[in-house]
Short mmCIF file of C-alpha atoms and ligand atoms in Angstrom, two decimals:
data_model
loop_
_atom_site.label_atom_id
_atom_site.label_comp_id
_atom_site.label_asym_id
_atom_site.label_seq_id
_atom_site.Cartn_x
_atom_site.Cartn_y
_atom_site.Cartn_z
CA UNK A 1 123.07 112.77 -14.90
CA UNK A 2 120.78 110.17 -16.49
CA UNK A 3 121.40 108.29 -19.72
CA UNK A 4 118.47 108.11 -22.12
CA UNK A 5 117.76 105.83 -25.07
CA UNK A 6 115.08 107.05 -27.48
CA UNK A 7 113.40 104.29 -29.46
CA UNK A 8 111.74 105.97 -32.45
CA UNK A 9 113.78 109.18 -32.18
CA UNK A 10 112.80 110.48 -35.61
CA UNK A 11 109.03 110.43 -35.02
CA UNK A 12 106.76 113.06 -33.54
CA UNK A 13 107.31 111.94 -29.92
CA UNK A 14 111.04 111.34 -30.50
CA UNK A 15 111.53 114.87 -31.83
CA UNK A 16 109.58 116.39 -28.91
CA UNK A 17 111.65 114.32 -26.47
CA UNK A 18 114.91 115.63 -27.92
CA UNK A 19 113.54 119.16 -27.69
CA UNK A 20 113.04 118.62 -23.94
CA UNK A 21 116.43 116.88 -23.57
CA UNK A 22 118.17 119.87 -25.18
CA UNK A 23 116.77 122.11 -22.43
CA UNK A 24 118.44 120.00 -19.72
CA UNK A 25 121.99 119.10 -20.72
CA UNK A 26 122.92 118.91 -17.03
CA UNK A 27 120.29 116.23 -16.35
CA UNK A 28 120.20 114.01 -19.44
CA UNK A 29 122.80 112.51 -21.73
CA UNK A 30 121.66 110.84 -24.96
CA UNK A 31 123.09 107.32 -25.13
CA UNK A 32 121.19 105.91 -28.12
CA UNK A 33 118.85 107.06 -30.87
CA UNK A 34 116.94 104.72 -33.18
CA UNK A 35 115.15 105.11 -36.50
CA UNK A 36 113.48 102.86 -39.00
CA UNK A 37 114.28 104.59 -42.32
CA UNK A 38 114.53 108.34 -41.77
CA UNK A 39 118.32 108.70 -41.80
CA UNK A 40 118.22 112.38 -42.77
CA UNK A 41 116.54 113.37 -39.50
CA UNK A 42 118.60 110.83 -37.54
CA UNK A 43 121.85 112.32 -38.89
CA UNK A 44 120.85 115.85 -37.80
CA UNK A 45 119.88 114.50 -34.37
CA UNK A 46 123.24 112.73 -34.07
CA UNK A 47 125.09 115.91 -34.97
CA UNK A 48 123.29 117.81 -32.25
CA UNK A 49 123.11 115.21 -29.47
CA UNK A 50 126.20 113.05 -30.13
CA UNK A 51 124.83 109.73 -28.85
CA UNK A 52 127.13 106.74 -28.32
CA UNK A 53 124.90 104.57 -30.51
CA UNK A 54 122.63 105.08 -33.49
CA UNK A 55 120.37 102.25 -34.67
CA UNK A 56 118.94 102.07 -38.18
CA UNK A 57 116.51 99.19 -38.65
CA UNK A 58 116.33 99.26 -42.43
CA UNK A 59 119.51 97.67 -43.83
CA UNK A 60 119.80 99.67 -47.06
CA UNK A 61 119.32 102.93 -45.20
CA UNK A 62 121.77 101.80 -42.52
CA UNK A 63 124.55 101.36 -45.11
CA UNK A 64 123.92 104.85 -46.48
CA UNK A 65 123.90 106.23 -42.96
CA UNK A 66 127.24 104.57 -42.16
CA UNK A 67 128.81 106.14 -45.25
CA UNK A 68 127.47 109.53 -44.28
CA UNK A 69 128.87 109.22 -40.76
CA UNK A 70 132.32 108.09 -41.95
CA UNK A 71 133.00 111.42 -43.61
CA UNK A 72 131.65 113.52 -40.79
CA UNK A 73 132.71 115.01 -37.46
CA UNK A 74 130.72 112.35 -35.62
CA UNK A 75 132.36 109.26 -37.10
CA UNK A 76 132.87 107.78 -33.61
CA UNK A 77 129.15 107.05 -33.15
CA UNK A 78 128.58 103.29 -33.21
CA UNK A 79 125.99 102.32 -35.81
CA UNK A 80 123.95 99.18 -35.22
CA UNK A 81 121.67 97.65 -37.83
CA UNK A 82 118.39 95.72 -37.71
CA UNK A 83 115.58 94.96 -35.27
CA UNK A 84 117.69 93.09 -32.69
CA UNK A 85 119.80 96.20 -32.19
CA UNK A 86 116.74 97.97 -30.74
CA UNK A 87 116.74 95.58 -27.78
CA UNK A 88 120.50 95.81 -27.49
CA UNK A 89 120.53 99.59 -26.95
CA UNK A 90 117.43 99.53 -24.72
CA UNK A 91 119.26 97.50 -22.07
CA UNK A 92 122.71 99.14 -22.15
CA UNK A 93 124.14 99.55 -18.70
CA UNK A 94 124.62 103.33 -19.15
CA UNK A 95 120.92 103.75 -20.05
CA UNK A 96 118.65 104.73 -17.14
CA UNK A 97 115.54 105.78 -19.06
CA UNK A 98 114.07 104.43 -22.26
CA UNK A 99 111.61 106.52 -24.24
CA UNK A 100 109.41 103.95 -26.01
CA UNK A 101 108.27 105.98 -29.02
CA UNK A 102 108.23 103.45 -31.85
CA UNK A 103 104.77 103.20 -33.40
CA UNK A 104 102.91 99.88 -33.32
CA UNK A 105 103.81 96.30 -32.51
CA UNK A 106 107.38 96.84 -33.76
CA UNK A 107 108.06 98.52 -30.42
CA UNK A 108 107.06 95.59 -28.23
CA UNK A 109 110.29 93.60 -27.92
CA UNK A 110 112.66 96.50 -27.15
CA UNK A 111 110.16 98.08 -24.74
CA UNK A 112 109.65 94.77 -22.97
CA UNK A 113 113.41 94.27 -22.84
CA UNK A 114 113.78 97.67 -21.16
CA UNK A 115 111.08 96.75 -18.63
CA UNK A 116 112.74 93.42 -17.87
CA UNK A 117 116.09 95.14 -17.41
CA UNK A 118 114.56 97.41 -14.76
CA UNK A 119 114.91 100.63 -16.73
CA UNK A 120 112.63 103.62 -16.24
CA UNK A 121 110.26 103.12 -19.15
CA UNK A 122 108.68 106.28 -20.56
CA UNK A 123 105.81 104.73 -22.44
CA UNK A 124 104.39 106.44 -25.53
CA UNK A 125 104.08 103.22 -27.56
CA UNK A 126 100.60 102.22 -26.34
CA UNK A 127 100.29 99.38 -28.88
CA UNK A 128 103.13 97.51 -27.13
CA UNK A 129 101.26 97.59 -23.83
CA UNK A 130 97.84 96.82 -25.33
CA UNK A 131 99.12 93.77 -27.19
CA UNK A 132 101.14 92.29 -24.33
CA UNK A 133 98.92 93.33 -21.38
CA UNK A 134 99.57 91.41 -18.17
CA UNK A 135 102.88 90.03 -19.46
CA UNK A 136 104.22 93.55 -19.72
CA UNK A 137 102.90 94.67 -16.34
CA UNK A 138 104.33 91.54 -14.76
CA UNK A 139 107.77 92.26 -16.26
CA UNK A 140 107.66 95.75 -14.78
CA UNK A 141 106.59 94.41 -11.42
CA UNK A 142 109.25 91.70 -11.27
CA UNK A 143 112.18 93.87 -12.31
CA UNK A 144 111.21 96.88 -10.21
CA UNK A 145 111.24 99.10 -13.31
CA UNK A 146 109.39 102.40 -13.17
CA UNK A 147 106.69 102.68 -15.82
CA UNK A 148 105.72 106.28 -16.54
CA UNK A 149 102.98 107.11 -19.04
CA UNK A 150 103.69 109.58 -21.84
CA UNK A 151 100.29 109.37 -23.50
CA UNK A 152 98.85 112.74 -22.44
CA UNK A 153 95.68 111.26 -20.89
CA UNK A 154 97.52 108.61 -18.89
CA UNK A 155 100.15 111.06 -17.83
CA UNK A 156 97.33 113.35 -16.65
CA UNK A 157 95.70 110.48 -14.71
CA UNK A 158 99.06 109.56 -13.19
CA UNK A 159 99.48 113.19 -12.09
CA UNK A 160 96.00 113.09 -10.49
CA UNK A 161 96.78 109.92 -8.53
CA UNK A 162 97.74 110.10 -4.82
CA UNK A 163 101.35 110.96 -3.91
CA UNK A 164 103.74 108.01 -4.19
CA UNK A 165 101.41 106.19 -6.57
CA UNK A 166 103.08 103.49 -8.72
CA UNK A 167 101.59 102.36 -12.04
CA UNK A 168 100.13 98.85 -11.99
CA UNK A 169 98.66 99.27 -8.52
CA UNK A 170 95.04 100.15 -7.72
CA UNK A 171 94.51 103.50 -6.02
CA UNK A 172 91.75 102.38 -3.62
CA UNK A 173 90.06 105.74 -3.17
CA UNK A 174 89.92 106.46 -6.90
CA UNK A 175 86.40 105.58 -8.00
CA UNK A 176 86.48 106.32 -11.70
CA UNK A 177 88.67 107.59 -14.45
CA UNK A 178 87.33 110.15 -16.90
CA UNK A 179 89.36 109.60 -20.04
CA UNK A 180 89.10 112.64 -22.29
CA UNK A 181 89.13 112.58 -26.09
CA UNK A 182 89.14 115.37 -28.63
CA UNK A 183 86.78 113.42 -30.88
CA UNK A 184 89.17 113.87 -33.82
CA UNK A 185 88.47 115.60 -37.14
CA UNK A 186 85.15 113.82 -37.81
CA UNK A 187 83.36 114.47 -34.55
CA UNK A 188 80.61 116.40 -36.34
CA UNK A 189 80.85 115.06 -39.90
CA UNK A 190 77.54 113.53 -41.10
CA UNK A 191 77.95 109.76 -40.64
CA UNK A 192 77.14 108.95 -44.28
CA UNK A 193 80.08 111.10 -45.44
CA UNK A 194 82.63 109.10 -43.44
CA UNK A 195 82.81 106.48 -46.17
CA UNK A 196 84.50 108.92 -48.53
CA UNK A 197 87.02 110.40 -46.13
CA UNK A 198 90.57 110.53 -47.59
CA UNK A 199 93.82 109.74 -45.74
CA UNK A 200 94.80 113.41 -45.93
CA UNK A 201 91.55 114.47 -44.22
CA UNK A 202 91.94 111.77 -41.60
CA UNK A 203 95.48 112.72 -40.59
CA UNK A 204 94.65 116.43 -40.24
CA UNK A 205 93.98 116.44 -36.50
CA UNK A 206 92.39 119.62 -35.12
CA UNK A 207 94.39 119.75 -31.85
CA UNK A 208 97.48 117.53 -31.96
CA UNK A 209 100.30 117.21 -34.48
CA UNK A 210 101.15 113.48 -34.53
CA UNK A 211 102.39 110.58 -36.66
CA UNK A 212 100.07 109.28 -39.41
CA UNK A 213 99.01 106.04 -37.73
CA UNK A 214 97.91 107.60 -34.44
CA UNK A 215 96.20 110.42 -36.37
CA UNK A 216 94.00 107.89 -38.19
CA UNK A 217 93.40 106.14 -34.86
CA UNK A 218 92.21 109.46 -33.45
CA UNK A 219 89.85 109.93 -36.38
CA UNK A 220 88.26 106.47 -35.87
CA UNK A 221 88.58 106.86 -32.07
CA UNK A 222 90.43 103.54 -31.96
CA UNK A 223 93.09 105.67 -30.30
CA UNK A 224 90.69 106.12 -27.37
CA UNK A 225 89.89 102.41 -27.49
CA UNK A 226 93.59 101.55 -27.20
CA UNK A 227 93.90 104.16 -24.46
CA UNK A 228 90.99 102.61 -22.57
CA UNK A 229 92.86 99.29 -22.55
CA UNK A 230 96.09 101.09 -21.69
CA UNK A 231 94.36 102.75 -18.71
CA UNK A 232 92.93 99.43 -17.44
CA UNK A 233 96.47 98.01 -17.38
CA UNK A 234 98.38 101.03 -16.09
CA UNK A 235 95.93 101.87 -13.31
CA UNK A 236 94.62 98.36 -12.60
CA UNK A 237 91.00 99.38 -13.20
CA UNK A 238 88.05 97.68 -14.81
CA UNK A 239 86.72 99.10 -18.12
CA UNK A 240 83.42 99.72 -16.31
CA UNK A 241 85.18 102.28 -14.13
CA UNK A 242 86.52 104.24 -17.08
CA UNK A 243 84.27 106.76 -18.81
CA UNK A 244 85.36 108.22 -22.15
CA UNK A 245 84.46 111.90 -22.39
CA UNK A 246 84.62 113.96 -25.56
CA UNK A 247 86.18 117.29 -24.69
CA UNK A 248 86.89 119.08 -27.93
CA UNK A 249 89.04 121.89 -26.52
CA UNK A 250 91.72 119.39 -25.34
CA UNK A 251 92.63 121.50 -22.31
CA UNK A 252 91.76 118.94 -19.64
CA UNK A 253 93.84 115.85 -20.43
CA UNK A 254 91.86 113.47 -18.16
CA UNK A 255 90.40 113.26 -14.65
CA UNK A 256 90.22 111.03 -11.60
CA UNK A 257 87.00 110.84 -9.57
CA UNK A 258 87.57 110.04 -5.87
CA UNK A 259 85.20 108.46 -3.33
CA UNK A 260 84.76 111.74 -1.48
CA UNK A 261 83.37 113.39 -4.61
CA UNK A 262 86.56 115.25 -5.55
CA UNK A 263 87.37 115.18 -9.24
CA UNK A 264 90.99 116.01 -10.03
CA UNK A 265 91.90 117.15 -13.52
CA UNK A 266 95.21 117.94 -15.18
CA UNK A 267 95.11 120.83 -17.65
CA UNK A 268 97.49 122.48 -20.05
CA UNK A 269 98.03 123.45 -23.64
CA UNK A 270 97.91 120.42 -25.96
CA UNK A 271 101.66 119.91 -26.43
CA UNK A 272 103.30 116.52 -25.84
CA UNK A 273 106.36 118.16 -24.32
CA UNK A 274 104.37 118.58 -21.08
CA UNK A 275 103.84 114.85 -20.39
CA UNK A 276 107.32 114.09 -21.74
CA UNK A 277 108.97 116.62 -19.40
CA UNK A 278 106.80 115.47 -16.51
CA UNK A 279 107.89 111.87 -16.90
CA UNK A 280 111.53 112.78 -17.52
CA UNK A 281 111.74 114.95 -14.41
CA UNK A 282 109.57 112.71 -12.20
CA UNK A 283 109.33 112.79 -9.22
CA UNK A 284 110.43 116.40 -9.68
CA UNK A 285 109.45 118.86 -12.39
CA UNK A 286 111.36 120.92 -14.92
CA UNK A 287 110.79 123.26 -17.86
CA UNK A 288 109.28 121.73 -21.01
CA UNK A 289 109.27 124.72 -23.33
CA UNK A 290 105.46 124.65 -23.49
CA UNK A 291 103.63 127.98 -23.51
CA UNK A 292 101.83 128.67 -20.23
CA UNK A 293 98.09 128.06 -20.46
CA UNK A 294 96.13 131.28 -20.81
CA UNK A 295 92.92 130.29 -19.07
CA UNK A 296 91.11 133.33 -20.53
CA UNK A 297 91.76 132.06 -24.07
CA UNK A 298 89.94 128.82 -23.16
CA UNK A 299 86.63 130.60 -22.48
CA UNK A 300 84.53 127.43 -22.64
CA UNK A 301 84.92 123.71 -22.03
CA UNK A 302 82.47 121.13 -23.43
CA UNK A 303 81.97 117.52 -22.37
CA UNK A 304 79.96 114.94 -24.30
CA UNK A 305 79.40 111.21 -24.29
CA UNK A 306 80.89 109.47 -27.36
CA UNK A 307 78.50 108.10 -29.97
CA UNK A 308 79.41 104.43 -30.42
CA UNK A 309 77.57 104.26 -33.71
CA UNK A 310 79.75 106.97 -35.19
CA UNK A 311 82.81 105.41 -33.58
CA UNK A 312 82.41 101.60 -33.79
CA UNK A 313 86.14 101.13 -33.06
CA UNK A 314 85.59 102.39 -29.53
CA UNK A 315 82.80 99.85 -29.04
CA UNK A 316 85.09 97.07 -30.32
CA UNK A 317 87.85 98.07 -27.91
CA UNK A 318 85.44 98.01 -24.93
CA UNK A 319 84.36 94.54 -26.02
CA UNK A 320 87.94 93.29 -26.50
CA UNK A 321 89.11 94.34 -23.04
CA UNK A 322 85.95 93.01 -21.38
CA UNK A 323 86.32 89.61 -23.07
CA UNK A 324 90.07 89.76 -22.37
CA UNK A 325 92.67 87.08 -23.14
CA UNK A 326 94.32 87.54 -26.51
CA UNK A 327 91.50 89.73 -27.87
CA UNK A 328 93.22 93.08 -27.20
CA UNK A 329 96.22 91.67 -29.13
CA UNK A 330 93.89 90.72 -31.99
CA UNK A 331 92.19 94.12 -31.92
CA UNK A 332 95.52 95.92 -32.10
CA UNK A 333 96.94 93.77 -34.88
CA UNK A 334 93.80 94.03 -37.04
CA UNK A 335 93.75 97.77 -36.50
CA UNK A 336 97.39 98.15 -37.59
CA UNK A 337 96.69 96.20 -40.78
CA UNK A 338 93.48 98.12 -41.50
CA UNK A 339 94.95 101.56 -40.88
CA UNK A 340 97.89 100.77 -43.12
CA UNK A 341 95.52 99.61 -45.87
CA UNK A 342 93.46 102.79 -45.49
CA UNK A 343 96.55 105.02 -45.63
CA UNK A 344 97.56 103.21 -48.84
CA UNK A 345 94.07 103.79 -50.25
CA UNK A 346 93.28 100.08 -50.48
CA UNK A 347 90.19 100.19 -48.24
CA UNK A 348 87.77 102.92 -47.17
CA UNK A 349 87.83 104.75 -43.86
CA UNK A 350 84.67 102.95 -42.71
CA UNK A 351 86.21 99.58 -43.66
CA UNK A 352 88.73 99.95 -40.82
CA UNK A 353 86.14 99.01 -38.18
CA UNK A 354 84.75 96.28 -40.45
CA UNK A 355 88.15 94.61 -40.80
CA UNK A 356 88.67 94.72 -37.04
CA UNK A 357 85.22 93.40 -36.17
CA UNK A 358 85.45 90.56 -38.70
CA UNK A 359 88.90 89.63 -37.45
CA UNK A 360 87.81 89.64 -33.81
CA UNK A 361 84.94 87.18 -34.39
CA UNK A 362 87.42 84.62 -35.66
CA UNK A 363 89.22 84.44 -32.31
CA UNK A 364 88.20 83.39 -28.82
CA UNK A 365 89.49 84.90 -25.60
CA UNK A 366 92.27 82.41 -25.01
CA UNK A 367 94.57 83.23 -22.15
CA UNK A 368 97.47 85.51 -23.06
CA UNK A 369 99.92 84.06 -20.58
CA UNK A 370 103.13 83.90 -22.58
CA UNK A 371 104.99 86.11 -25.00
CA UNK A 372 104.94 83.30 -27.52
CA UNK A 373 101.13 83.16 -27.44
CA UNK A 374 100.92 86.90 -27.88
CA UNK A 375 103.27 86.96 -30.85
CA UNK A 376 101.37 84.05 -32.39
CA UNK A 377 97.98 85.76 -31.89
CA UNK A 378 99.44 88.95 -33.37
CA UNK A 379 100.63 87.11 -36.49
CA UNK A 380 97.44 85.08 -36.95
CA UNK A 381 95.30 88.22 -36.63
CA UNK A 382 97.41 90.01 -39.21
CA UNK A 383 96.93 87.09 -41.62
CA UNK A 384 93.15 87.17 -41.12
CA UNK A 385 92.98 90.97 -41.39
CA UNK A 386 95.12 90.99 -44.55
CA UNK A 387 92.79 88.44 -46.11
CA UNK A 388 89.80 90.65 -45.27
CA UNK A 389 91.54 93.69 -46.73
CA UNK A 390 92.11 91.72 -49.91
CA UNK A 391 88.37 90.94 -50.11
CA UNK A 392 87.36 94.55 -49.44
CA UNK A 393 89.75 96.14 -51.95
CA UNK A 394 88.02 99.17 -53.37
P1 NAD B 401 105.68 108.60 -35.79
O1 NAD B 401 105.12 107.85 -36.93
O2 NAD B 401 105.84 110.07 -35.91
O3 NAD B 401 107.12 108.00 -35.40
C1 NAD B 401 107.33 106.62 -35.29
C2 NAD B 401 108.76 106.29 -34.95
O4 NAD B 401 108.88 104.86 -34.92
C3 NAD B 401 109.79 106.78 -35.96
O5 NAD B 401 110.95 107.18 -35.30
C4 NAD B 401 110.10 105.54 -36.81
O6 NAD B 401 111.42 105.52 -37.29
C5 NAD B 401 109.90 104.44 -35.80
N1 NAD B 401 109.47 103.18 -36.44
C6 NAD B 401 108.38 103.01 -37.22
N2 NAD B 401 108.28 101.73 -37.61
C7 NAD B 401 109.35 101.08 -37.08
C8 NAD B 401 109.81 99.75 -37.13
N3 NAD B 401 109.17 98.80 -37.84
N4 NAD B 401 110.93 99.44 -36.45
C9 NAD B 401 111.59 100.37 -35.74
N5 NAD B 401 111.20 101.66 -35.66
C10 NAD B 401 110.09 102.01 -36.31
O7 NAD B 401 104.77 108.23 -34.52
P2 NAD B 401 104.47 109.12 -33.22
O8 NAD B 401 103.31 110.00 -33.46
O9 NAD B 401 105.74 109.72 -32.72
O10 NAD B 401 103.97 107.99 -32.22
C11 NAD B 401 104.86 107.09 -31.59
C12 NAD B 401 104.11 106.30 -30.53
O11 NAD B 401 103.68 107.21 -29.52
C13 NAD B 401 102.84 105.62 -31.03
O12 NAD B 401 102.69 104.39 -30.39
C14 NAD B 401 101.73 106.56 -30.62
O13 NAD B 401 100.51 105.91 -30.38
C15 NAD B 401 102.29 107.13 -29.33
N6 NAD B 401 101.76 108.47 -29.00
C16 NAD B 401 102.02 109.51 -29.82
C17 NAD B 401 101.51 110.77 -29.53
C18 NAD B 401 101.80 111.96 -30.40
O14 NAD B 401 101.41 113.07 -30.06
N7 NAD B 401 102.47 111.81 -31.53
C19 NAD B 401 100.73 110.95 -28.39
C20 NAD B 401 100.49 109.85 -27.56
C21 NAD B 401 101.03 108.61 -27.88
MG1 MG B 402 96.55 110.14 -25.97
#
């Protein structure tokens, strides 16, 4: 029996994780669940899964949650409040696996704490890895933690790697990675119309049902940019060896090209419970609840090169990882600020890339060799990006 802590339990990945957990009560016990503000969903999850701990980051919501628990059948659950509590539950002795499913930079410290404590880290929170880069991979390496990718593409790549492969190492015979992308909702929209795209249109993803931030990232293709950086770190490959491929059917979730000419692909219906169940059962496999793929329904699979003019965010991500240092941290921070401003209708869809590009030029590729430097670069980039948002206000 393994103990699991789910950081970001109330989000899209958190909910899918609990769906998989519920199918395997003999294999997993929920030790801790965390939420930012959504105490309604957290309460239902606590009723069903009876964790030892529940963390609510927002203080006002936490007080309400405590009151609700007091008068319930699950009053013995320990409630912890605030950001520090996230790290506290991630390193509990009875926790074996930590699902890192908080969105954005807010997930960095607890995910890093889990890595340092040698936990099995199930990584959905790509922003945490992108912003901390080598520091994160080093923590994994030093503690002997297992780092298993949840992002569907990276999980697919991991599955296509040779037997016994460990993330962070370089699979010598793997020549290239083909990182697939759906292309998002605006793959075929005339470029001049992108300026007037609304948040509601941007979050309506054709293939995946996800949180709002990652949905916007998919629409700008910054999601693929972050994933490119994520892949460089997880698989120890150069960005030149990673080709982004638009594959609109989202049936192949990525591929590995080997020196002998073999190209291995992982396929399946687009449902995050597959990579989640894969990582939870690894190195074995178990049921995920996902419908079997009906290959006859697929009929056709298309593959196209991405248009970097339509998707400037992807170009910026390539540049940031090539230049290296703190620039991926800057890219991520500026993107978080810009996406938030777009979702709040402060800037236009096409301003997202502008904010990021203008933030990036204000920084040089200083070495990112300490957590302190990373957190400082993150904060400084946010200040610059916020200033730019202010100037671009529509
Ligand atoms: P979501 O918005 O649905 O959920 C986010 C979760 O994080 C919630 O539980 C929320 O309470 C928590 N959270 C938000 N801000 C917080 C803060 N400041 N402090 C503490 N907790 C906070 O997001 P999601 O779609 O589930 O995505 C989660 C992560 O997984 C993201 O990094 C995303 O890129 C990655 N991911 C998601 C998918 C997907 O299909 N949804 C696929 C691949 C990767
Ligand atoms: Mg993905």
